[in-house]
XYZ file of C-alpha atoms in Angstrom:
302
model
C -93.598 21.407 253.237
C -91.982 18.038 253.783
C -89.273 14.981 252.275
C -88.871 15.164 248.958
C -86.238 13.130 246.739
C -85.106 13.535 243.765
C -86.047 13.436 240.146
C -83.930 12.525 237.891
C -82.971 11.789 234.359
C -82.994 8.683 232.956
C -82.406 7.197 229.517
C -84.503 4.606 227.230
C -81.781 2.620 225.381
C -83.465 2.836 222.231
C -82.537 0.349 219.033
C -81.546 3.362 216.560
C -77.900 5.264 218.159
C -79.845 8.740 215.772
C -81.867 9.928 219.101
C -81.423 9.821 222.682
C -84.207 9.390 225.186
C -84.672 10.511 228.750
C -87.120 10.249 231.099
C -87.208 13.107 233.906
C -88.220 10.807 236.655
C -90.925 13.200 238.672
C -92.675 10.325 240.016
C -89.651 9.663 242.390
C -90.553 13.008 244.087
C -92.664 11.765 246.798
C -94.221 8.473 247.475
C -98.201 9.668 247.578
C -97.462 13.596 246.332
C -95.311 12.439 243.472
C -95.031 14.498 240.145
C -96.955 17.514 238.885
C -99.171 16.960 241.976
C -96.268 18.100 244.044
C -95.235 21.134 241.476
C -98.281 22.159 241.639
C -99.973 22.467 245.563
C -96.100 23.544 246.408
C -97.038 27.308 245.870
C -100.836 26.694 246.518
C -100.822 25.190 250.200
C -98.365 27.628 250.878
C -101.127 30.733 250.639
C -103.901 28.640 252.279
C -100.998 28.639 255.052
C -99.672 32.256 254.664
C -104.377 32.641 254.667
C -104.184 30.413 258.251
C -106.439 28.477 255.806
C -106.515 25.619 257.715
C -109.097 23.327 255.361
C -109.081 22.611 251.743
C -111.227 21.652 248.795
C -111.419 20.839 245.744
C -112.705 18.570 242.794
C -112.370 15.083 241.548
C -113.328 11.922 240.276
C -113.337 8.718 241.306
C -109.401 7.457 241.112
C -108.895 10.978 240.543
C -104.660 11.618 240.936
C -105.273 14.907 242.600
C -107.619 14.559 245.126
C -105.057 11.653 246.546
C -102.425 13.556 247.150
C -104.462 16.632 248.631
C -105.908 13.762 250.927
C -101.876 13.163 251.719
C -100.214 16.963 251.146
C -103.481 17.877 254.175
C -102.403 14.696 256.388
C -98.506 15.370 255.948
C -99.170 19.613 256.699
C -102.470 19.590 259.264
C -104.593 20.352 256.610
C -108.261 19.123 256.887
C -108.992 18.483 253.537
C -112.618 17.857 252.040
C -113.222 15.890 248.244
C -116.130 17.355 245.370
C -116.517 14.110 244.391
C -117.798 13.448 240.439
C -120.490 10.039 241.259
C -122.864 10.135 243.625
C -123.011 5.922 243.320
C -119.721 6.658 244.744
C -120.676 6.721 248.314
C -121.485 3.194 248.365
C -117.611 2.091 246.654
C -115.569 4.133 249.058
C -114.020 0.270 250.027
C -113.917 -0.800 247.216
C -112.901 2.157 245.542
C -108.231 2.291 246.249
C -108.416 6.368 245.117
C -110.735 6.991 247.527
C -109.751 4.631 250.265
C -106.617 6.332 249.903
C -107.931 9.470 250.871
C -110.034 8.688 252.920
C -107.613 7.038 255.095
C -105.875 9.923 255.133
C -108.369 11.837 256.582
C -110.825 13.276 253.777
C -113.927 14.620 253.687
C -115.644 13.427 250.860
C -119.468 15.669 248.779
C -120.320 13.462 246.234
C -122.015 15.028 243.590
C -124.113 14.447 241.272
C -122.320 14.712 237.171
C -124.916 17.266 236.257
C -124.155 19.575 239.653
C -120.379 18.726 239.496
C -120.448 20.550 236.090
C -121.342 23.594 238.698
C -117.674 23.263 239.992
C -117.129 26.742 239.125
C -120.057 28.554 239.811
C -120.538 31.558 242.311
C -123.574 29.194 243.648
C -122.770 26.308 243.896
C -118.579 27.319 245.715
C -120.993 29.409 248.133
C -123.143 26.762 248.798
C -119.331 24.636 250.233
C -119.326 27.800 252.006
C -122.294 27.701 254.003
C -122.255 23.864 254.729
C -117.563 23.486 255.694
C -117.117 27.674 256.762
C -114.313 28.987 255.282
C -111.802 26.719 252.378
C -109.097 27.266 250.751
C -109.644 25.749 246.393
C -107.895 24.209 244.861
C -109.745 23.504 241.244
C -109.997 20.551 239.868
C -106.395 18.994 238.402
C -105.140 21.397 240.965
C -104.465 24.327 237.753
C -104.154 27.790 238.897
C -101.379 30.126 238.465
C -99.706 29.355 241.417
C -99.946 25.836 239.930
C -97.626 27.206 237.502
C -95.663 29.148 239.224
C -94.661 25.279 240.517
C -94.044 24.148 237.928
C -91.940 26.469 235.801
C -89.723 24.403 238.815
C -89.552 20.712 236.555
C -86.833 21.593 234.746
C -83.397 22.512 235.469
C -80.234 23.691 233.658
C -79.166 21.003 233.050
C -82.036 20.085 230.476
C -81.013 23.198 228.848
C -79.481 20.995 226.148
C -82.661 19.188 225.032
C -84.330 19.065 222.516
C -87.623 18.344 223.211
C -89.127 18.081 226.234
C -92.638 16.395 225.847
C -95.017 15.909 228.634
C -98.658 14.833 228.863
C -102.039 17.186 229.187
C -104.614 16.692 231.304
C -105.714 20.661 232.143
C -102.316 22.459 230.972
C -101.089 23.471 233.742
C -98.308 21.042 233.779
C -96.924 21.996 230.402
C -97.767 25.450 230.664
C -95.210 25.668 233.534
C -92.323 24.103 230.328
C -93.371 26.267 228.323
C -92.634 29.544 231.202
C -88.950 27.737 231.825
C -88.258 26.211 228.515
C -84.970 27.603 227.154
C -84.385 29.348 223.123
C -84.530 26.758 221.019
C -86.327 24.183 222.403
C -89.501 22.525 221.213
C -92.475 21.453 224.012
C -94.626 18.341 222.960
C -97.809 18.156 225.896
C -100.196 15.201 224.207
C -103.962 15.266 225.129
C -105.106 12.664 227.286
C -108.656 13.967 225.933
C -110.262 15.076 223.234
C -110.885 18.885 222.630
C -109.449 21.915 221.007
C -110.503 24.680 223.983
C -106.398 23.106 225.941
C -105.097 25.063 223.292
C -107.052 27.963 224.793
C -106.318 26.582 228.122
C -103.080 27.074 228.212
C -102.637 30.235 226.536
C -103.869 31.991 229.448
C -100.527 31.731 230.717
C -97.588 31.181 229.194
C -95.985 33.869 226.962
C -94.094 31.722 224.570
C -95.122 29.904 221.002
C -92.193 26.954 220.942
C -95.101 25.106 221.669
C -98.390 22.314 220.107
C -100.656 19.260 220.912
C -100.098 16.647 219.378
C -103.481 15.048 219.775
C -103.217 11.383 217.355
C -102.462 9.319 220.866
C -105.382 10.261 223.561
C -106.952 6.457 222.940
C -110.113 7.979 222.564
C -110.629 10.404 225.080
C -110.039 10.474 229.375
C -108.814 7.538 231.193
C -109.983 6.058 227.162
C -106.838 2.897 226.932
C -107.523 -0.597 225.189
C -105.229 -3.904 224.629
C -102.781 -1.893 222.740
C -102.167 0.790 225.421
C -101.886 -1.906 227.865
C -99.885 -4.550 225.507
C -97.395 -0.967 225.342
C -97.315 0.222 228.887
C -96.651 -2.995 230.388
C -93.642 -3.812 227.580
C -91.964 -0.662 228.601
C -91.651 -2.036 232.421
C -89.621 -5.445 231.393
C -87.615 -3.079 229.255
C -87.024 -0.117 230.992
C -88.128 -0.853 234.693
C -89.646 2.400 234.813
C -93.370 1.781 235.697
C -96.170 4.192 233.293
C -99.781 5.231 234.853
C -102.041 4.641 231.334
C -104.321 7.938 232.040
C -101.335 10.421 231.264
C -97.322 9.602 231.658
C -98.345 5.958 228.845
C -100.197 7.920 226.799
C -97.271 10.586 225.992
C -94.797 7.819 226.119
C -97.012 6.072 223.834
C -96.880 9.116 221.168
C -93.218 9.838 221.243
C -92.074 6.826 221.187
C -94.574 6.137 217.975
C -93.667 9.730 216.490
C -89.361 7.942 216.873
C -90.425 5.411 214.224
C -91.758 7.574 211.921
C -89.316 9.935 211.174
C -90.780 13.178 213.248
C -87.913 13.943 215.494
C -85.046 14.727 213.106
C -81.365 12.549 213.699
C -79.520 13.299 216.331
C -82.505 15.043 218.602
C -82.511 15.097 222.553
C -85.512 14.497 223.924
C -87.127 14.845 227.061
C -90.486 12.964 228.090
C -91.652 14.379 232.050
C -92.758 11.030 233.725
C -95.313 12.960 235.153
C -96.355 10.333 237.745
C -99.940 8.557 238.432
C -99.879 5.300 239.632
C -101.822 5.115 242.470
C -104.353 5.207 239.869
C -103.945 1.969 238.198
C -105.345 -0.604 241.048
C -108.676 0.866 240.477
C -107.571 0.978 236.171
C -106.253 -2.449 236.931
C -110.229 -3.236 238.381
C -111.389 -1.891 235.377
C -109.435 -4.170 232.846
C -110.252 -6.792 234.370
C -113.818 -6.445 234.137
C -113.606 -5.963 230.909
C -111.333 -9.248 230.212
C -108.545 -7.556 229.434
C -104.296 -7.580 229.983
C -103.755 -5.781 233.832
C -101.324 -3.045 233.682
C -98.058 -4.485 235.538
C -97.037 -2.370 239.255
């Protein structure tokens, strides 16, 4: 693979001393292939190499962390990358979109499709059409979640994390929390904070796990995927000022907003040791700031 930095647990000093809170800085792993995206891609890229497939194809939206990380990893490791992007109108907006612009600079080739067509991304007919157009490729699902991604995410926790009572993580497609559940220790409770609405996540996660020491906290998605408001922005900026830790507004920002709120409400017993996982995603902040400016909302501090 490529050179990584060490993931460290950084303590957040709370006003109350009866709770210990730490953040596992997975965002520090790599400048561009950071957090859970590295974990999800690791064994998929190894498999593509072993199969002799030098083209990687996946799916994503306008500001997809997965698309950005895949493009960078492909450039670093010598893979050709193809991104099937949701929204035909984005074809004319590449240079004004920080995520797509970065992916293009990394050599990614795009195919823009309508939202209706994009919903067929797992159908055999759509995939066959893509194979006819691009030739043989290694398919990575939207968001990167499959069995190999879960295997990579099982390496997020280490032995030094075994003393934590709670492990908290944001949830998108479910692969990251599934890996964490699988490698969690007896007595640990894993809390997932979905970034989107919908009851389907529990079923998706259950396909990859056998343990029952987990639950989803569905109260902090702020209206759905990609939805944010002034209070979330204020929290993210205050967190950056007080602790020096940047948070993305789609995943980790919402999760930590929820964890802090639950601490204040007395959800966690006194003496609890809590580990939260920073899954990266900071590349999406410039694009989100463009949207915030258009809505006359405060920008996120980078």
